């Protein structure tokens, strides 16, 4: 039987069935033996009962004959009167009949026991002959002279009771001897049957134990051998050898376990290969990222240095333009003394309008710059998220890089949040500027007539003033934009350094992951 095609529970059930059948065979044999012994015991008991009846009948005949002889003696010794004579003589006849009857019953029982009955026939004939001769001799009894009559009768039958006595005694002894012989034979037969039953039971028990042990050994081998093979394969896989072949034969639970281990080993080979390829790609990509970050850091530092020089040059230009604006203002003051209120009002309105426009323009430019910063932060966040995903795939080996990627992502998120807050403030400032522009428009309408009166003088000086102020405002805006760019460049430089450090850590983790994956041999 191929136990590999059976479930383990079915195998155990088969073993239980074998043991149950063996137990039933032993129990059935024992029951059969008990039934046979019961029949033999009943036969022996019946035979013993027959012997007991035979002994009782033989002894009864013996006792009846002795009583008969005693009644004969009573007749001779105590039969002096007719009544006594008649009493004892009848008792003599009666006891003789009892003795013969018991011998007759004894003959029937002896025939049932398959014992010879010739002695009984002889004894019966002797008793009948004895009775006849005793009764014939009794006719010579003289009741007128009992003592003389008794002496004469006794002389006639003297010695006649010895042969029947001997025969009856012999019958009793023979029956008792046969009973003892039967008892001894019954004991021998019982011992022989008991010995045979014991050896038969021992043989069946040994046979049942052998069958059960064989079935248990076969079932145990069918379970332990595949388990040993599975443990050996698992040990090979645990040592890093993924080349081990795990075959599943059969449909039992162990075969299912080995099939699952084979699938697990195939999946592990595929995953290790994917992790090894991913580790190689991460290592290569981190090397390129580190190299690119180094170049970007160098270019960023150079741009920051150039930008600082530009800031210094713009500062000097702003100072010169400011002086020009001051001189233009003094000229404007001299030109507007004739109509101080109108000129000042027009100048104020123009300044406010111009300032509002400049602020609006600068705000929009700064908003655009912040949008660029927000985009940079978003891209940085995406890169950090990708790095965190790759670190998560790397498992325990990528935990350190995951922490760095999380920190980079947090910095990018804070930069994006700060950029959005600044953009919100700038949008609010633009709205304020729009409202201020509307108010300035109303003020301009109010002093339009006054400004018209001094238009010619204002046009000459206003052009100079406006040009100077525009230059100063433009330079100021450029200075602010450059300052914002400088701050952004410094932040970018810091981020580049962090990214470089993260890329270096990522490269180290990737190399460590490669070393860990190299433990498996596929």
Coordinates of C-alpha atoms in Angstrom, one line a residue:
X1 CA 0.0 0.0 0.0
X2 CA 1.3 3.5 -0.9
X3 CA 0.7 5.4 2.3
X4 CA 1.9 8.6 0.6
X5 CA -1.5 8.9 -1.2
X6 CA -3.4 8.8 2.1
X7 CA -3.9 11.6 4.7
X8 CA -2.2 11.2 8.0
X9 CA -5.6 10.9 9.7
X10 CA -6.5 8.1 7.3
X11 CA -3.2 6.3 8.1
X12 CA -3.8 6.5 11.8
X13 CA -7.3 5.2 11.1
X14 CA -5.8 2.3 9.1
X15 CA -3.5 1.6 12.0
X16 CA -6.4 1.7 14.4
X17 CA -8.3 -0.6 12.1
X18 CA -5.4 -3.1 12.0
X19 CA -5.1 -3.0 15.8
X20 CA -8.9 -3.3 16.2
X21 CA -9.0 -6.3 13.8
X22 CA -6.1 -7.9 15.7
X23 CA -8.0 -7.3 18.9
X24 CA -11.2 -8.7 17.5
X25 CA -9.3 -11.8 16.2
X26 CA -7.7 -12.3 19.7
X27 CA -11.1 -11.7 21.4
X28 CA -12.9 -13.9 18.9
X29 CA -10.4 -16.7 19.4
X30 CA -10.6 -16.4 23.2
X31 CA -14.4 -16.4 23.0
X32 CA -14.4 -19.5 20.8
X33 CA -12.0 -21.2 23.2
X34 CA -14.2 -20.2 26.1
X35 CA -17.2 -21.6 24.3
X36 CA -15.4 -24.8 23.5
X37 CA -14.2 -25.1 27.1
X38 CA -17.8 -24.3 28.3
X39 CA -19.1 -27.3 26.2
X40 CA -16.3 -29.5 27.4
X41 CA -16.9 -28.4 31.0
X42 CA -20.6 -29.1 30.6
X43 CA -19.8 -32.5 29.3
X44 CA -17.4 -33.1 32.1
X45 CA -19.9 -31.8 34.6
X46 CA -22.6 -34.1 33.2
X47 CA -20.2 -37.0 33.3
X48 CA -19.2 -36.2 36.9
X49 CA -22.9 -36.0 37.8
X50 CA -23.4 -39.4 36.2
X51 CA -20.5 -40.8 38.2
X52 CA -21.8 -39.2 41.3
X53 CA -25.2 -40.8 40.7
X54 CA -23.5 -44.1 39.9
X55 CA -21.5 -43.9 43.2
X56 CA -24.7 -43.1 45.1
X57 CA -26.6 -45.9 43.4
X58 CA -23.7 -48.4 44.0
X59 CA -23.5 -47.4 47.7
X60 CA -27.2 -47.4 47.9
X61 CA -27.3 -51.0 46.6
X62 CA -24.5 -51.9 49.0
X63 CA -26.3 -50.3 52.0
X64 CA -29.7 -51.9 51.0
X65 CA -28.0 -55.3 50.7
X66 CA -26.4 -54.9 54.2
X67 CA -29.8 -53.8 55.6
X68 CA -31.4 -56.8 53.8
X69 CA -28.9 -59.1 55.6
X70 CA -29.6 -57.3 58.8
X71 CA -33.3 -57.8 58.3
X72 CA -32.6 -61.6 57.7
X73 CA -30.8 -61.7 61.0
X74 CA -33.7 -59.9 62.7
X75 CA -36.1 -62.4 61.2
X76 CA -34.1 -65.3 62.6
X77 CA -33.3 -63.7 66.0
X78 CA -36.4 -61.7 66.6
X79 CA -39.1 -63.5 64.6
X80 CA -40.3 -65.7 67.5
X81 CA -43.8 -64.4 67.2
X82 CA -45.7 -64.4 63.8
X83 CA -46.0 -60.6 63.7
X84 CA -42.3 -60.0 64.1
X85 CA -41.5 -62.9 61.7
X86 CA -43.8 -61.4 59.1
X87 CA -42.4 -57.9 59.7
X88 CA -38.8 -58.8 59.4
X89 CA -39.2 -61.2 56.5
X90 CA -41.1 -58.6 54.5
X91 CA -38.4 -56.0 55.3
X92 CA -35.9 -58.6 54.1
X93 CA -37.7 -59.0 50.8
X94 CA -38.2 -55.2 50.4
X95 CA -34.6 -54.3 51.0
X96 CA -33.6 -57.0 48.4
X97 CA -35.9 -55.4 45.9
X98 CA -34.4 -52.0 46.7
X99 CA -30.9 -53.3 46.2
X100 CA -31.8 -54.9 42.9
X101 CA -33.6 -51.7 41.7
X102 CA -30.6 -49.6 42.5
X103 CA -28.4 -52.0 40.7
X104 CA -30.7 -51.7 37.7
X105 CA -30.5 -47.9 37.8
X106 CA -26.7 -48.2 38.2
X107 CA -26.6 -50.4 35.1
X108 CA -28.4 -47.7 33.1
X109 CA -26.0 -44.9 34.4
X110 CA -23.0 -47.1 33.7
X111 CA -24.2 -47.6 30.2
X112 CA -24.4 -43.9 29.8
X113 CA -20.8 -43.6 31.0
X114 CA -19.8 -46.3 28.5
X115 CA -18.6 -48.6 31.3
X116 CA -19.0 -52.4 31.5
X117 CA -22.2 -53.7 33.2
X118 CA -21.5 -57.4 33.4
X119 CA -20.6 -57.2 37.1
X120 CA -23.9 -55.5 37.8
X121 CA -25.8 -58.3 35.9
X122 CA -24.0 -60.9 38.0
X123 CA -24.6 -59.0 41.2
X124 CA -28.4 -58.7 40.4
X125 CA -28.5 -62.5 39.6
X126 CA -26.7 -63.2 42.8
X127 CA -29.1 -61.1 44.8
X128 CA -32.1 -62.7 43.2
X129 CA -30.6 -66.2 43.8
X130 CA -29.8 -65.2 47.4
X131 CA -33.3 -64.0 48.0
X132 CA -34.7 -67.3 46.6
X133 CA -32.4 -69.5 48.6
X134 CA -33.0 -67.5 51.8
X135 CA -36.7 -67.7 51.4
X136 CA -36.5 -71.4 50.7
X137 CA -34.4 -71.9 53.8
X138 CA -36.8 -69.8 55.8
X139 CA -39.5 -72.4 55.3
X140 CA -37.6 -74.7 57.7
X141 CA -37.9 -72.1 60.5
X142 CA -39.8 -73.5 63.4
X143 CA -41.7 -70.8 65.2
X144 CA -42.4 -73.2 68.1
X145 CA -38.7 -73.4 68.8
X146 CA -37.2 -70.2 67.5
X147 CA -33.7 -70.8 68.7
X148 CA -33.6 -74.2 67.1
X149 CA -35.3 -73.0 64.0
X150 CA -33.0 -70.1 63.6
X151 CA -29.9 -72.3 64.1
X152 CA -31.2 -74.7 61.4
X153 CA -32.0 -72.0 58.9
X154 CA -28.7 -70.2 59.5
X155 CA -26.9 -73.4 58.9
X156 CA -28.7 -73.8 55.5
X157 CA -27.7 -70.3 54.2
X158 CA -24.4 -70.0 55.9
X159 CA -21.8 -68.3 53.6
X160 CA -24.4 -67.5 50.9
X161 CA -24.1 -63.6 51.4
X162 CA -20.4 -63.5 50.8
X163 CA -20.4 -63.7 46.9
X164 CA -23.1 -60.9 46.5
X165 CA -21.3 -58.8 49.1
X166 CA -18.0 -59.2 47.3
X167 CA -19.6 -58.4 43.9
X168 CA -21.4 -55.3 45.3
X169 CA -18.3 -54.1 47.1
X170 CA -16.4 -54.7 43.8
X171 CA -18.9 -52.7 41.9
X172 CA -18.7 -49.8 44.4
X173 CA -14.9 -49.9 44.2
X174 CA -15.0 -50.1 40.4
X175 CA -17.3 -47.1 40.2
X176 CA -15.2 -45.0 42.5
X177 CA -12.1 -46.0 40.7
X178 CA -13.7 -45.1 37.4
X179 CA -14.8 -41.8 38.9
X180 CA -11.2 -41.0 40.0
X181 CA -9.9 -42.0 36.6
X182 CA -12.5 -39.9 34.9
X183 CA -11.6 -37.0 37.2
X184 CA -7.9 -37.4 36.5
X185 CA -8.5 -37.6 32.7
X186 CA -10.8 -34.5 32.9
X187 CA -8.1 -32.6 34.7
X188 CA -5.5 -33.7 32.1
X189 CA -7.8 -32.7 29.3
X190 CA -8.6 -29.4 30.9
X191 CA -4.9 -28.7 31.4
X192 CA -4.1 -29.7 27.8
X193 CA -6.9 -27.5 26.5
X194 CA -5.8 -24.7 28.7
X195 CA -2.2 -25.0 27.6
X196 CA -3.3 -25.2 24.0
X197 CA -5.6 -22.1 24.5
X198 CA -2.7 -20.2 26.2
X199 CA -0.3 -21.0 23.4
X200 CA -2.9 -20.2 20.8
X201 CA -3.7 -16.9 22.5
X202 CA 0.0 -16.1 22.8
X203 CA 0.5 -16.9 19.1
X204 CA -2.4 -14.6 18.2
X205 CA -1.2 -11.9 20.5
X206 CA 2.3 -12.1 19.0
X207 CA 0.8 -12.1 15.5
X208 CA -1.4 -9.2 16.3
X209 CA 1.5 -7.3 17.9
X210 CA 3.7 -8.1 14.9
X211 CA 1.0 -6.9 12.5
X212 CA 0.4 -3.7 14.5
X213 CA 4.1 -3.0 14.9
X214 CA 4.6 -3.5 11.2
X215 CA 1.7 -1.3 10.3
X216 CA 2.9 1.3 12.8
X217 CA 6.5 1.2 11.5
X218 CA 5.3 1.5 7.9
X219 CA 3.0 4.4 8.7
X220 CA 5.7 6.1 10.9
X221 CA 8.2 5.8 8.1
X222 CA 5.7 7.2 5.6
X223 CA 5.3 10.3 7.9
X224 CA 8.9 10.7 9.3
X225 CA 10.9 10.2 6.1
X226 CA 9.1 13.1 4.2
X227 CA 9.4 15.2 7.3
X228 CA 13.1 14.5 7.6
X229 CA 13.4 15.5 3.9
X230 CA 11.4 18.7 4.5
X231 CA 13.6 19.6 7.6
X232 CA 16.7 19.0 5.5
X233 CA 15.4 21.2 2.8
X234 CA 14.4 23.9 5.3
X235 CA 17.9 23.7 6.9
X236 CA 19.5 24.2 3.5
X237 CA 17.2 27.2 2.8
X238 CA 18.0 28.6 6.3
X239 CA 21.7 28.3 5.5
X240 CA 21.1 30.5 2.4
X241 CA 21.1 27.7 -0.2
X242 CA 18.1 28.5 -2.4
X243 CA 19.2 26.0 -5.1
X244 CA 17.8 23.1 -3.1
X245 CA 15.1 21.2 -5.0
X246 CA 11.9 20.5 -3.0
X247 CA 9.7 17.8 -4.6
X248 CA 6.3 16.9 -3.3
X249 CA 5.0 13.3 -3.9
X250 CA 1.7 12.2 -2.6
X251 CA -1.4 13.9 -1.4
X252 CA -1.0 13.8 2.4
X253 CA -0.3 16.8 4.7
X254 CA 3.4 16.3 4.6
X255 CA 3.4 16.4 0.8
X256 CA 1.3 19.5 0.9
X257 CA 3.8 21.0 3.4
X258 CA 6.7 20.2 1.0
X259 CA 4.7 21.6 -1.9
X260 CA 4.1 24.8 0.0
X261 CA 7.8 24.9 1.0
X262 CA 8.7 24.5 -2.7
X263 CA 6.5 27.4 -3.6
X264 CA 7.9 29.4 -0.8
X265 CA 11.4 28.6 -1.9
X266 CA 10.5 29.7 -5.5
X267 CA 8.9 32.9 -4.2
X268 CA 12.0 33.5 -2.0
X269 CA 14.3 33.0 -5.0
X270 CA 12.2 35.5 -7.0
X271 CA 12.1 38.0 -4.1
X272 CA 15.8 37.7 -3.4
X273 CA 16.5 38.2 -7.1
X274 CA 14.3 41.2 -7.2
X275 CA 15.8 42.6 -4.0
X276 CA 19.3 42.0 -5.4
X277 CA 18.4 43.8 -8.6
X278 CA 16.7 46.6 -6.7
X279 CA 19.7 46.9 -4.4
X280 CA 22.0 47.1 -7.4
X281 CA 19.8 49.8 -9.0
X282 CA 19.5 51.7 -5.7
X283 CA 23.3 51.5 -5.3
X284 CA 23.9 52.7 -8.8
X285 CA 21.2 55.4 -8.5
X286 CA 22.5 56.6 -5.2
X287 CA 26.0 56.9 -6.6
X288 CA 24.7 59.0 -9.5
X289 CA 22.6 61.1 -7.0
X290 CA 25.6 61.6 -4.8
X291 CA 27.7 62.6 -7.8
X292 CA 25.0 64.9 -9.1
X293 CA 24.5 66.5 -5.7
X294 CA 28.2 67.2 -5.4
X295 CA 28.1 69.0 -8.8
X296 CA 25.0 70.8 -7.8
X297 CA 26.5 71.8 -4.5
X298 CA 29.5 73.2 -6.3
X299 CA 27.4 75.1 -8.8
X300 CA 25.1 76.4 -6.0
X301 CA 28.1 77.7 -4.1
X302 CA 29.4 79.5 -7.2
X303 CA 26.0 81.0 -7.9
X304 CA 25.7 82.1 -4.3
X305 CA 29.1 83.8 -4.5
X306 CA 28.2 85.6 -7.8
X307 CA 24.9 86.5 -6.3
X308 CA 26.5 88.2 -3.3
X309 CA 28.7 90.2 -5.6
X310 CA 25.6 91.3 -7.6
X311 CA 23.9 92.3 -4.3
X312 CA 26.9 94.5 -3.4
X313 CA 26.9 96.1 -6.9
X314 CA 23.1 96.7 -6.7
X315 CA 23.6 98.3 -3.3
X316 CA 26.1 100.8 -4.7
X317 CA 23.8 101.5 -7.7
X318 CA 20.9 102.0 -5.3
X319 CA 22.9 104.6 -3.3
X320 CA 23.7 106.6 -6.4
X321 CA 20.1 106.4 -7.7
X322 CA 19.0 107.5 -4.2
X323 CA 21.2 110.6 -4.4
X324 CA 19.7 111.4 -7.8
X325 CA 16.3 111.0 -6.4
X326 CA 17.1 113.4 -3.6
X327 CA 18.3 116.0 -6.0
X328 CA 15.2 115.6 -8.1
X329 CA 13.1 116.0 -5.1
X330 CA 14.8 119.2 -4.2
X331 CA 14.2 120.5 -7.7
X332 CA 10.6 119.4 -7.4
X333 CA 10.2 121.3 -4.1
X334 CA 11.6 124.4 -5.8
X335 CA 9.2 124.0 -8.7
X336 CA 6.1 123.3 -6.7
X337 CA 6.4 126.2 -4.2
X338 CA 4.0 128.2 -6.4
X339 CA 1.2 125.8 -5.8
X340 CA 2.3 123.8 -2.7
X341 CA -0.9 122.1 -2.0
X342 CA -1.7 121.0 -5.5
X343 CA 1.8 119.9 -6.3
X344 CA 2.3 118.0 -3.1
X345 CA -1.1 116.4 -3.5
X346 CA -0.3 115.3 -7.1
X347 CA 3.2 114.1 -6.0
X348 CA 1.6 112.2 -3.2
X349 CA -1.0 110.6 -5.4
X350 CA 1.6 109.8 -8.0
X351 CA 4.0 108.3 -5.4
X352 CA 1.2 106.2 -3.9
X353 CA 0.0 105.0 -7.2
X354 CA 3.5 104.2 -8.3
X355 CA 4.3 102.5 -5.0
X356 CA 1.2 100.5 -5.2
X357 CA 2.0 99.3 -8.7
X358 CA 5.6 98.6 -7.8
X359 CA 4.5 96.7 -4.7
X360 CA 1.9 94.8 -6.8
X361 CA 4.5 93.9 -9.4
X362 CA 7.1 92.9 -6.7
X363 CA 4.5 90.8 -5.0
X364 CA 3.6 89.0 -8.1
X365 CA 7.3 88.3 -8.9
X366 CA 7.8 87.1 -5.3
X367 CA 4.7 84.9 -5.7
X368 CA 6.2 83.4 -8.8
X369 CA 9.5 82.9 -7.0
X370 CA 7.7 81.2 -4.1
X371 CA 5.9 79.0 -6.6
X372 CA 9.3 77.9 -7.9
X373 CA 10.4 77.2 -4.3
X374 CA 7.2 75.3 -3.7
X375 CA 7.8 73.2 -6.8
X376 CA 11.3 72.5 -5.7
X377 CA 10.0 71.5 -2.2
X378 CA 7.3 69.3 -3.9
X379 CA 9.9 67.5 -6.1
X380 CA 12.2 67.1 -3.0
X381 CA 9.2 65.6 -1.1
X382 CA 8.6 63.2 -4.0
X383 CA 12.2 62.1 -4.1
X384 CA 12.2 61.6 -0.4
X385 CA 9.0 59.6 -0.6
X386 CA 10.5 57.4 -3.3
X387 CA 13.6 56.9 -1.2
X388 CA 11.4 56.0 1.8
X389 CA 9.5 53.5 -0.3
X390 CA 12.8 51.9 -1.5
X391 CA 14.1 51.9 2.1
X392 CA 10.8 50.1 3.2
X393 CA 11.3 47.5 0.5
X394 CA 14.9 47.0 1.8
X395 CA 13.5 46.1 5.2
X396 CA 15.8 46.1 8.3
X397 CA 18.8 47.2 6.2
X398 CA 17.0 50.3 4.9
X399 CA 15.8 51.6 8.2
X400 CA 18.6 54.1 8.6
X401 CA 18.0 55.5 5.1
X402 CA 14.3 55.6 5.8
X403 CA 15.0 57.9 8.8
X404 CA 17.1 60.2 6.6
X405 CA 14.4 60.2 3.8
X406 CA 11.8 61.0 6.4
X407 CA 13.8 64.0 7.7
X408 CA 14.3 65.2 4.1
X409 CA 10.6 64.8 3.4
X410 CA 9.8 66.7 6.6
X411 CA 12.2 69.6 5.6
X412 CA 10.6 69.7 2.2
X413 CA 7.2 69.8 3.7
X414 CA 8.2 72.6 6.0
X415 CA 9.6 74.5 3.1
X416 CA 6.4 74.0 1.1
X417 CA 4.3 75.1 4.1
X418 CA 6.5 78.2 4.5
X419 CA 6.2 79.0 0.8
X420 CA 2.4 78.7 1.0
X421 CA 2.3 81.0 4.0
X422 CA 4.4 83.6 2.3
X423 CA 2.3 83.3 -0.8
X424 CA -0.9 83.8 1.3
X425 CA 0.7 86.9 2.9
X426 CA 1.6 88.3 -0.5
X427 CA -1.9 87.6 -1.9
X428 CA -3.3 89.5 1.1
X429 CA -0.8 92.4 0.4
X430 CA -1.9 92.5 -3.2
X431 CA -5.5 92.8 -2.1
X432 CA -4.5 95.7 0.2
X433 CA -2.6 97.3 -2.6
X434 CA -5.7 97.1 -4.9
X435 CA -7.8 98.7 -2.2
X436 CA -5.2 101.4 -1.7
X437 CA -5.1 102.0 -5.5
X438 CA -8.8 102.6 -5.5
X439 CA -8.5 105.1 -2.7
X440 CA -5.7 106.8 -4.4
X441 CA -7.8 107.1 -7.6
X442 CA -10.5 108.8 -5.7
X443 CA -7.9 111.2 -4.2
X444 CA -6.5 111.8 -7.7
X445 CA -9.9 112.8 -8.9
X446 CA -10.3 115.3 -6.1
X447 CA -7.0 117.1 -6.8
X448 CA -7.2 116.7 -10.6
X449 CA -8.0 120.3 -11.1
X450 CA -5.1 121.5 -8.8
X451 CA -2.7 119.1 -10.6
X452 CA -3.8 120.5 -14.0
X453 CA -2.9 124.0 -12.9
X454 CA 0.7 123.1 -12.3
X455 CA 0.9 120.4 -15.0
X456 CA 3.6 122.1 -17.1
X457 CA 6.0 122.6 -14.2
X458 CA 5.2 119.2 -12.7
X459 CA 5.7 117.4 -16.0
X460 CA 9.3 118.6 -16.3
X461 CA 10.2 117.8 -12.7
X462 CA 7.9 114.9 -12.3
X463 CA 9.6 113.1 -15.2
X464 CA 12.9 113.5 -13.5
X465 CA 11.5 112.5 -10.1
X466 CA 9.5 109.6 -11.5
X467 CA 12.5 108.3 -13.4
X468 CA 14.7 108.5 -10.3
X469 CA 12.0 106.9 -8.1
X470 CA 11.4 104.2 -10.6
X471 CA 15.1 103.5 -10.7
X472 CA 15.3 103.4 -7.0
X473 CA 12.1 101.3 -6.7
X474 CA 13.3 99.0 -9.4
X475 CA 16.7 98.6 -7.8
X476 CA 15.0 98.0 -4.5
X477 CA 12.8 95.4 -6.0
X478 CA 15.7 93.8 -7.7
X479 CA 17.7 93.9 -4.4
X480 CA 14.7 92.3 -2.6
X481 CA 14.3 89.7 -5.3
X482 CA 18.0 88.9 -5.2
X483 CA 17.9 88.7 -1.4
X484 CA 15.0 86.3 -1.7
X485 CA 16.9 84.3 -4.3
X486 CA 20.0 84.4 -2.1
X487 CA 18.0 83.0 0.8
X488 CA 16.5 80.3 -1.5
X489 CA 20.0 79.5 -2.8
X490 CA 21.3 79.1 0.8
X491 CA 18.3 76.9 1.6
X492 CA 18.9 74.9 -1.6
X493 CA 22.5 74.6 -0.7
X494 CA 21.6 73.2 2.7
X495 CA 19.1 70.9 1.1
X496 CA 21.7 69.8 -1.5
X497 CA 24.1 69.0 1.4
X498 CA 21.4 67.0 3.2
X499 CA 20.5 65.2 -0.1
X500 CA 24.1 64.4 -0.6
X501 CA 24.4 63.0 2.9
X502 CA 21.1 61.1 2.4
X503 CA 22.4 59.7 -1.0
X504 CA 25.7 58.7 0.7
X505 CA 23.8 57.0 3.5
X506 CA 21.5 55.4 0.9
X507 CA 24.5 54.1 -1.0
X508 CA 25.9 52.6 2.1
X509 CA 22.6 51.0 3.0
X510 CA 22.3 49.7 -0.5
X511 CA 25.7 48.2 -0.3
X512 CA 24.8 46.7 3.1
X513 CA 21.6 45.3 1.5
X514 CA 23.7 43.8 -1.3
X515 CA 25.9 42.2 1.3
X516 CA 22.9 40.8 3.1
X517 CA 21.3 39.5 -0.1
X518 CA 24.5 37.9 -1.2
X519 CA 24.0 35.5 1.7
X520 CA 21.4 33.6 -0.4
X521 CA 22.7 31.4 -3.2
X522 CA 20.2 31.2 -6.1

